[in-house]
C-alpha cells in the first residue's frame, strides 16, 4: 500500500478480548504521564476501527498478524538458521570458536543499536517507510555475508545485517502497540510468539539440511531470499498504523526526552531490564548450544537442529497457554514471577550437570533442562514486553526500541562469555544463564515490586 494509504487505528478492545484502557494499567503505580503529547490512537481524525480499515474484516487482522509474526521472526531466522554451521565456519575461515561467536555478537549488537535509531524514526515518519528501508539494507547485508572471505568481514557484515534487521523487530512491536491495549495486547503478543516461534523450529532444521547440499554460505543465500520476500509483502500489504496526527515532529532533543522520561519510570525500567536479562539467559543457550551439543556430546548437526526445534516447540506451547489460558485470569506479574523462578531452577540444574555433580550424565538430562528453560521463556518474554508497553501509549516506537535495545545489548555482552573456556565445557554457558536469570529476577522484584500492584490491574489479568 502506498504511504498515503488508509491507516489502521487501535480498537478499544482487541479481537481476543476487551483490553483495559492504558490508564487502568497505570492506576496506583505512580508511573509518569505519557512520554510525549498527542491524541489517542483511536481518536485520530478520520480514523476508522480496525474491523473497517482499508482491507476490511477478519482477513485484515489475520494478514497483519501473520506479517507482524514474520517480521518478529527476523532475529531467529538470522541467528538460528546459521547455528548448525558455526563449527563449519570455524574450519572454513580458520578461526577459533570464540571469534566465530563474535558473528553472533555483532548481529546482536547491530539489532540493539539499530532499534534506538529506527524506533524514534517510526514515531516521527510512520511505520512503513523506516521498515521498508531497513529491510532493503538487510537484504544487501545478508547477501554480502554469503560472500565474506574472512571472519573479520563476516563480523562486519553481520553488524550491518543486525542494524538493518532491527527495523523489523522494533516496528512490529510498535505496530502491535498501535493496534492493541490491555489484555488484548497481551494475547496478541502471545499470538505473535506462536507465529514467530515457527522460525526457531524450522530455521535450524532448514540450516542443517542446507549443510547437506552446500556449505555455510548457502545459509545466507536462503536468508537473502527470505528477506526479499518479507520486503515485498510489507510493500504490498502492510498499511500504515500510525496516523499523522499521532506522529512526533520534534528532532533528536524530543526523542532523547521521550526516552529519558520512559527510563525515569522505575516500573518500566524494571520490566525492561528483567526482559533483557531473561533474553540474555536464552541467548547464552542459543550461542553456546551448537558447540555444547555437537562438540562436547558428539551430536550431528541434524540432531542438534531437532533438539533446538523441540525446545522452540516448548516455548511456543507455553506461550499459547499464557495467551489463551492465563491472560485475563491470572495477573501477569504473578505469571512472570513463576516463569522467572522456573528459569532460575533450570539454569541451576544445568550448572550442576555441567560441573559433574551427578557424574557422567550424557546429553539427555542436559537436553531436558534446556527444554524447561526455553519453555519458561514462553511466559517470561511476552509478559515483560506487555507490562512495559502498558506503561506508555504514545512514543510506542521509542518504548519498543528501549525494550529491544536492552535485550539485544545485554545478550551481545554475555555471548562471548559462553565460549571463554573453549569448546570442551558447558560450565560457562550454565554460569551465564544462571547469573542472567538471577539478575532478571532481582530487577523484577526490586524495581517492579509486584506485591504492591495486586489491585492495580483491572480484572486481575493485566
Short mmCIF file of C-alpha atoms in Angstrom, two decimals, residues 31-369:
data_model
loop_
_atom_site.label_atom_id
_atom_site.label_comp_id
_atom_site.label_asym_id
_atom_site.label_seq_id
_atom_site.Cartn_x
_atom_site.Cartn_y
_atom_site.Cartn_z
CA UNK A 31 4.04 5.92 36.67
CA UNK A 32 4.81 9.08 34.73
CA UNK A 33 2.47 10.60 32.20
CA UNK A 34 2.81 9.51 28.62
CA UNK A 35 6.27 10.44 27.38
CA UNK A 36 5.06 12.62 24.54
CA UNK A 37 1.93 14.57 23.77
CA UNK A 38 -0.60 13.59 21.20
CA UNK A 39 -4.11 12.35 20.76
CA UNK A 40 -5.15 8.81 21.49
CA UNK A 41 -4.60 6.45 18.61
CA UNK A 42 -8.24 5.58 18.47
CA UNK A 43 -9.32 9.22 18.30
CA UNK A 44 -7.41 10.28 15.23
CA UNK A 45 -9.44 12.45 12.93
CA UNK A 46 -10.68 10.39 10.04
CA UNK A 47 -9.51 7.10 11.55
CA UNK A 48 -11.73 4.05 11.49
CA UNK A 49 -11.83 0.91 13.63
CA UNK A 50 -9.54 -1.93 12.58
CA UNK A 51 -12.52 -4.06 11.56
CA UNK A 52 -13.47 -1.42 8.96
CA UNK A 53 -9.98 -0.42 7.77
CA UNK A 54 -8.70 -0.36 4.20
CA UNK A 55 -8.79 -4.14 3.92
CA UNK A 56 -11.99 -4.98 5.72
CA UNK A 57 -12.95 -7.77 8.05
CA UNK A 58 -11.13 -10.61 9.70
CA UNK A 59 -8.85 -11.05 6.73
CA UNK A 60 -7.16 -7.75 7.54
CA UNK A 61 -6.46 -8.78 11.12
CA UNK A 62 -5.18 -12.19 10.06
CA UNK A 63 -2.96 -10.72 7.36
CA UNK A 64 -1.46 -8.08 9.66
CA UNK A 65 -0.95 -10.68 12.42
CA UNK A 66 0.84 -13.08 10.08
CA UNK A 67 3.02 -10.32 8.67
CA UNK A 68 3.97 -8.98 12.10
CA UNK A 69 4.78 -12.53 13.15
CA UNK A 70 7.02 -12.85 10.12
CA UNK A 71 8.80 -9.61 11.00
CA UNK A 72 9.38 -10.69 14.60
CA UNK A 73 10.83 -13.91 13.18
CA UNK A 74 13.73 -11.93 11.65
CA UNK A 75 16.11 -12.44 14.64
CA UNK A 76 15.58 -16.23 14.95
CA UNK A 77 15.89 -16.58 11.19
CA UNK A 78 19.14 -14.60 11.11
CA UNK A 79 20.52 -16.43 14.14
CA UNK A 80 19.11 -19.94 14.26
CA UNK A 81 19.42 -20.98 10.62
CA UNK A 82 23.12 -20.16 10.93
CA UNK A 83 23.71 -22.02 14.21
CA UNK A 84 24.33 -25.55 12.85
CA UNK A 85 27.01 -24.06 10.59
CA UNK A 86 29.08 -22.46 13.38
CA UNK A 87 31.55 -25.37 13.72
CA UNK A 88 31.95 -25.46 9.92
CA UNK A 89 32.61 -21.71 9.82
CA UNK A 90 35.46 -22.14 12.32
CA UNK A 91 37.06 -24.67 9.99
CA UNK A 92 36.29 -22.87 6.72
CA UNK A 93 37.62 -19.47 7.82
CA UNK A 94 40.36 -20.94 10.06
CA UNK A 95 39.12 -19.00 13.09
CA UNK A 96 38.72 -20.03 16.76
CA UNK A 97 35.25 -20.67 18.17
CA UNK A 98 35.31 -17.51 20.30
CA UNK A 99 35.97 -15.39 17.21
CA UNK A 100 33.24 -17.07 15.19
CA UNK A 101 30.81 -16.45 18.05
CA UNK A 102 31.54 -12.75 17.51
CA UNK A 103 29.48 -13.06 14.33
CA UNK A 104 26.50 -13.64 16.64
CA UNK A 105 27.58 -10.83 18.96
CA UNK A 106 27.93 -8.39 16.06
CA UNK A 107 24.47 -9.18 14.74
CA UNK A 108 23.00 -8.80 18.24
CA UNK A 109 24.79 -5.50 18.83
CA UNK A 110 23.54 -4.22 15.49
CA UNK A 111 19.98 -5.17 16.34
CA UNK A 112 20.37 -3.46 19.72
CA UNK A 113 21.64 -0.10 18.50
CA UNK A 114 19.59 -0.16 15.32
CA UNK A 115 16.39 -0.18 17.34
CA UNK A 116 17.42 3.02 19.12
CA UNK A 117 17.52 4.73 15.73
CA UNK A 118 14.59 3.09 13.94
CA UNK A 119 12.14 3.24 16.86
CA UNK A 120 12.12 7.05 17.16
CA UNK A 121 12.18 7.33 13.35
CA UNK A 122 8.96 5.33 13.19
CA UNK A 123 7.36 7.66 15.76
CA UNK A 124 8.22 10.63 13.54
CA UNK A 125 7.68 9.34 9.99
CA UNK A 126 5.30 6.44 10.50
CA UNK A 127 5.93 2.71 10.48
CA UNK A 128 6.11 1.83 6.78
CA UNK A 129 8.98 3.90 5.41
CA UNK A 130 11.60 3.06 8.08
CA UNK A 131 10.57 -0.60 7.88
CA UNK A 132 10.96 -0.80 4.10
CA UNK A 133 14.32 0.99 4.20
CA UNK A 134 15.59 -1.34 6.93
CA UNK A 135 14.52 -4.45 5.05
CA UNK A 136 16.26 -3.26 1.87
CA UNK A 137 19.59 -2.79 3.67
CA UNK A 138 19.08 -6.11 5.49
CA UNK A 139 18.83 -7.94 2.17
CA UNK A 140 22.04 -6.39 0.83
CA UNK A 141 23.99 -7.08 4.04
CA UNK A 142 22.82 -10.69 4.17
CA UNK A 143 23.94 -11.26 0.59
CA UNK A 144 27.37 -9.83 1.47
CA UNK A 145 27.61 -12.29 4.40
CA UNK A 146 27.39 -15.13 1.87
CA UNK A 147 30.41 -13.68 0.05
CA UNK A 148 32.61 -12.85 3.07
CA UNK A 149 36.17 -14.19 2.51
CA UNK A 150 37.37 -13.70 6.11
CA UNK A 151 35.86 -13.93 9.56
CA UNK A 152 36.59 -10.22 10.13
CA UNK A 153 34.48 -9.22 7.14
CA UNK A 154 31.78 -11.67 8.17
CA UNK A 155 31.62 -9.98 11.58
CA UNK A 156 31.35 -6.57 9.89
CA UNK A 157 28.59 -7.67 7.51
CA UNK A 158 26.70 -9.30 10.36
CA UNK A 159 26.84 -6.00 12.24
CA UNK A 160 25.21 -4.20 9.31
CA UNK A 161 22.71 -7.04 8.96
CA UNK A 162 21.72 -6.58 12.57
CA UNK A 163 21.49 -2.79 12.32
CA UNK A 164 19.10 -3.07 9.37
CA UNK A 165 17.16 -6.05 10.72
CA UNK A 166 16.37 -4.04 13.84
CA UNK A 167 13.66 -2.26 11.84
CA UNK A 168 11.59 -5.43 11.61
CA UNK A 169 11.76 -6.10 15.35
CA UNK A 170 11.07 -2.66 16.75
CA UNK A 171 8.39 -1.67 14.24
CA UNK A 172 6.49 -4.94 14.62
CA UNK A 173 6.16 -4.25 18.36
CA UNK A 174 5.24 -0.61 17.74
CA UNK A 175 2.51 -1.63 15.29
CA UNK A 176 1.13 -4.04 17.88
CA UNK A 177 1.03 -1.19 20.40
CA UNK A 178 -0.74 0.98 17.80
CA UNK A 179 -3.45 -1.62 17.38
CA UNK A 180 -3.97 -3.16 20.81
CA UNK A 181 -4.11 -2.33 24.51
CA UNK A 182 -4.52 -4.11 27.85
CA UNK A 183 -5.49 -7.78 27.82
CA UNK A 184 -5.86 -7.72 24.04
CA UNK A 185 -2.22 -6.68 23.65
CA UNK A 186 -1.04 -9.44 25.99
CA UNK A 187 -2.93 -12.01 23.96
CA UNK A 188 -1.69 -10.54 20.69
CA UNK A 189 1.93 -10.83 21.81
CA UNK A 190 1.32 -14.49 22.63
CA UNK A 191 -0.16 -14.96 19.16
CA UNK A 192 2.91 -13.33 17.64
CA UNK A 193 5.07 -15.72 19.64
CA UNK A 194 3.18 -18.65 18.12
CA UNK A 195 3.77 -17.37 14.59
CA UNK A 196 7.35 -16.21 15.06
CA UNK A 197 8.04 -19.35 17.10
CA UNK A 198 7.83 -21.39 13.92
CA UNK A 199 11.09 -19.74 12.81
CA UNK A 200 13.36 -21.14 15.57
CA UNK A 201 11.80 -24.56 14.98
CA UNK A 202 12.28 -24.57 11.23
CA UNK A 203 15.41 -22.42 10.92
CA UNK A 204 17.99 -24.81 12.42
CA UNK A 205 16.29 -27.75 10.72
CA UNK A 206 16.48 -25.96 7.38
CA UNK A 207 20.03 -24.87 8.17
CA UNK A 208 21.03 -28.46 8.91
CA UNK A 209 19.53 -29.65 5.64
CA UNK A 210 21.18 -26.85 3.67
CA UNK A 211 24.52 -28.03 5.04
CA UNK A 212 23.86 -31.42 3.47
CA UNK A 213 23.97 -29.94 -0.04
CA UNK A 214 26.15 -26.84 0.33
CA UNK A 215 28.35 -25.02 2.83
CA UNK A 216 27.54 -22.31 5.35
CA UNK A 217 27.39 -19.66 2.63
CA UNK A 218 24.27 -21.28 1.25
CA UNK A 219 22.52 -20.50 4.54
CA UNK A 220 22.95 -16.78 3.89
CA UNK A 221 21.70 -17.17 0.31
CA UNK A 222 18.45 -18.61 1.68
CA UNK A 223 18.25 -15.81 4.29
CA UNK A 224 18.65 -13.26 1.49
CA UNK A 225 15.72 -14.76 -0.41
CA UNK A 226 13.56 -14.69 2.73
CA UNK A 227 14.45 -11.02 3.27
CA UNK A 228 13.40 -10.17 -0.29
CA UNK A 229 10.08 -11.96 0.24
CA UNK A 230 9.39 -10.13 3.51
CA UNK A 231 10.16 -6.75 1.96
CA UNK A 232 7.84 -7.45 -0.97
CA UNK A 233 4.93 -8.45 1.28
CA UNK A 234 5.42 -5.41 3.52
CA UNK A 235 5.42 -3.13 0.48
CA UNK A 236 2.25 -4.68 -0.92
CA UNK A 237 0.19 -5.48 2.16
CA UNK A 238 1.15 -3.66 5.38
CA UNK A 239 -0.89 -0.47 5.96
CA UNK A 240 0.37 2.49 7.93
CA UNK A 241 -0.82 2.14 11.55
CA UNK A 242 0.40 5.45 12.96
CA UNK A 243 -1.84 8.31 11.84
CA UNK A 244 -0.15 11.65 11.00
CA UNK A 245 -1.83 13.34 13.98
CA UNK A 246 -0.02 10.95 16.34
CA UNK A 247 3.47 11.43 14.91
CA UNK A 248 6.16 13.49 16.62
CA UNK A 249 7.62 16.43 14.74
CA UNK A 250 10.48 17.02 17.16
CA UNK A 251 14.07 16.13 16.45
CA UNK A 252 16.80 14.44 18.46
CA UNK A 253 16.03 16.51 21.55
CA UNK A 254 12.44 15.32 21.74
CA UNK A 255 13.49 11.73 21.09
CA UNK A 256 16.04 11.81 23.91
CA UNK A 257 13.48 13.49 26.16
CA UNK A 258 10.93 10.75 25.49
CA UNK A 259 13.45 8.03 26.28
CA UNK A 260 14.59 9.87 29.40
CA UNK A 261 11.01 10.05 30.67
CA UNK A 262 10.50 6.37 29.92
CA UNK A 263 13.64 5.37 31.80
CA UNK A 264 12.64 7.60 34.72
CA UNK A 265 9.65 5.30 35.21
CA UNK A 266 11.09 2.77 37.67
CA UNK A 267 8.50 0.11 36.83
CA UNK A 268 9.00 0.41 33.05
CA UNK A 269 12.76 0.18 33.54
CA UNK A 270 12.35 -2.82 35.84
CA UNK A 271 10.34 -4.76 33.27
CA UNK A 272 12.77 -3.73 30.54
CA UNK A 273 15.81 -4.97 32.49
CA UNK A 274 14.05 -8.15 33.59
CA UNK A 275 13.18 -8.95 30.00
CA UNK A 276 16.68 -8.06 28.82
CA UNK A 277 18.48 -10.36 31.25
CA UNK A 278 15.96 -13.15 30.68
CA UNK A 279 16.72 -12.83 26.96
CA UNK A 280 20.44 -12.99 27.78
CA UNK A 281 19.87 -16.28 29.57
CA UNK A 282 18.09 -17.60 26.49
CA UNK A 283 20.76 -16.33 24.12
CA UNK A 284 23.55 -17.88 26.14
CA UNK A 285 21.92 -21.16 25.14
CA UNK A 286 21.48 -20.04 21.52
CA UNK A 287 25.15 -19.13 21.06
CA UNK A 288 26.72 -21.97 23.05
CA UNK A 289 24.43 -24.92 22.31
CA UNK A 290 25.88 -25.72 18.84
CA UNK A 291 29.26 -26.36 20.46
CA UNK A 292 27.85 -27.96 23.62
CA UNK A 293 25.57 -30.38 21.77
CA UNK A 294 27.80 -31.13 18.78
CA UNK A 295 31.36 -30.82 20.07
CA UNK A 296 31.00 -31.89 23.73
CA UNK A 297 28.24 -34.50 23.37
CA UNK A 298 29.05 -35.56 19.79
CA UNK A 299 25.64 -34.97 18.23
CA UNK A 300 25.27 -34.35 14.49
CA UNK A 301 24.06 -31.01 13.06
CA UNK A 302 20.73 -32.69 12.30
CA UNK A 303 20.36 -33.96 15.89
CA UNK A 304 21.20 -30.52 17.21
CA UNK A 305 18.60 -28.99 14.89
CA UNK A 306 15.98 -31.46 16.12
CA UNK A 307 16.69 -30.69 19.79
CA UNK A 308 16.65 -26.97 19.08
CA UNK A 309 13.31 -27.35 17.34
CA UNK A 310 11.82 -29.27 20.26
CA UNK A 311 12.90 -26.53 22.64
CA UNK A 312 11.21 -23.97 20.42
CA UNK A 313 8.03 -26.06 20.44
CA UNK A 314 8.09 -25.92 24.23
CA UNK A 315 8.42 -22.14 24.12
CA UNK A 316 5.51 -21.88 21.68
CA UNK A 317 3.21 -24.18 23.64
CA UNK A 318 3.81 -22.36 26.92
CA UNK A 319 3.38 -19.05 25.13
CA UNK A 320 -0.03 -20.16 23.91
CA UNK A 321 -1.00 -21.34 27.38
CA UNK A 322 -0.03 -17.88 28.55
CA UNK A 323 -2.13 -16.11 25.91
CA UNK A 324 -5.16 -18.40 25.74
CA UNK A 325 -5.48 -19.59 29.34
CA UNK A 326 -3.61 -17.36 31.79
CA UNK A 327 -4.10 -13.85 30.38
CA UNK A 328 -7.31 -12.38 31.78
CA UNK A 329 -7.45 -14.97 34.58
CA UNK A 330 -4.12 -14.65 36.38
CA UNK A 331 -2.29 -11.36 36.93
CA UNK A 332 0.65 -11.10 34.54
CA UNK A 333 3.04 -10.11 37.32
CA UNK A 334 2.32 -13.42 39.04
CA UNK A 335 2.80 -15.43 35.83
CA UNK A 336 6.04 -13.58 35.15
CA UNK A 337 7.33 -14.34 38.65
CA UNK A 338 6.67 -18.06 38.21
CA UNK A 339 8.36 -18.03 34.81
CA UNK A 340 11.49 -16.41 36.21
CA UNK A 341 11.58 -18.91 39.07
CA UNK A 342 11.47 -21.80 36.60
CA UNK A 343 14.29 -20.26 34.55
CA UNK A 344 16.45 -19.92 37.67
CA UNK A 345 15.73 -23.54 38.66
CA UNK A 346 16.54 -24.90 35.18
CA UNK A 347 19.76 -22.85 34.96
CA UNK A 348 20.83 -24.11 38.40
CA UNK A 349 20.31 -27.71 37.28
CA UNK A 350 22.32 -27.08 34.11
CA UNK A 351 25.21 -25.72 36.15
CA UNK A 352 25.18 -28.74 38.45
CA UNK A 353 25.13 -31.09 35.45
CA UNK A 354 27.95 -29.19 33.76
CA UNK A 355 30.09 -29.35 36.91
CA UNK A 356 29.64 -33.12 37.05
CA UNK A 357 27.88 -33.08 40.43
CA UNK A 358 25.75 -36.04 39.29
CA UNK A 359 28.59 -37.82 37.50
CA UNK A 360 28.62 -38.62 33.77
CA UNK A 361 25.03 -37.99 32.72
CA UNK A 362 25.19 -37.68 28.93
CA UNK A 363 23.13 -35.43 26.68
CA UNK A 364 19.61 -36.45 27.80
CA UNK A 365 19.39 -34.65 31.18
CA UNK A 366 21.10 -31.56 29.74
CA UNK A 367 18.55 -31.52 26.91
CA UNK A 368 15.68 -31.80 29.42
CA UNK A 369 16.98 -28.89 31.50
#
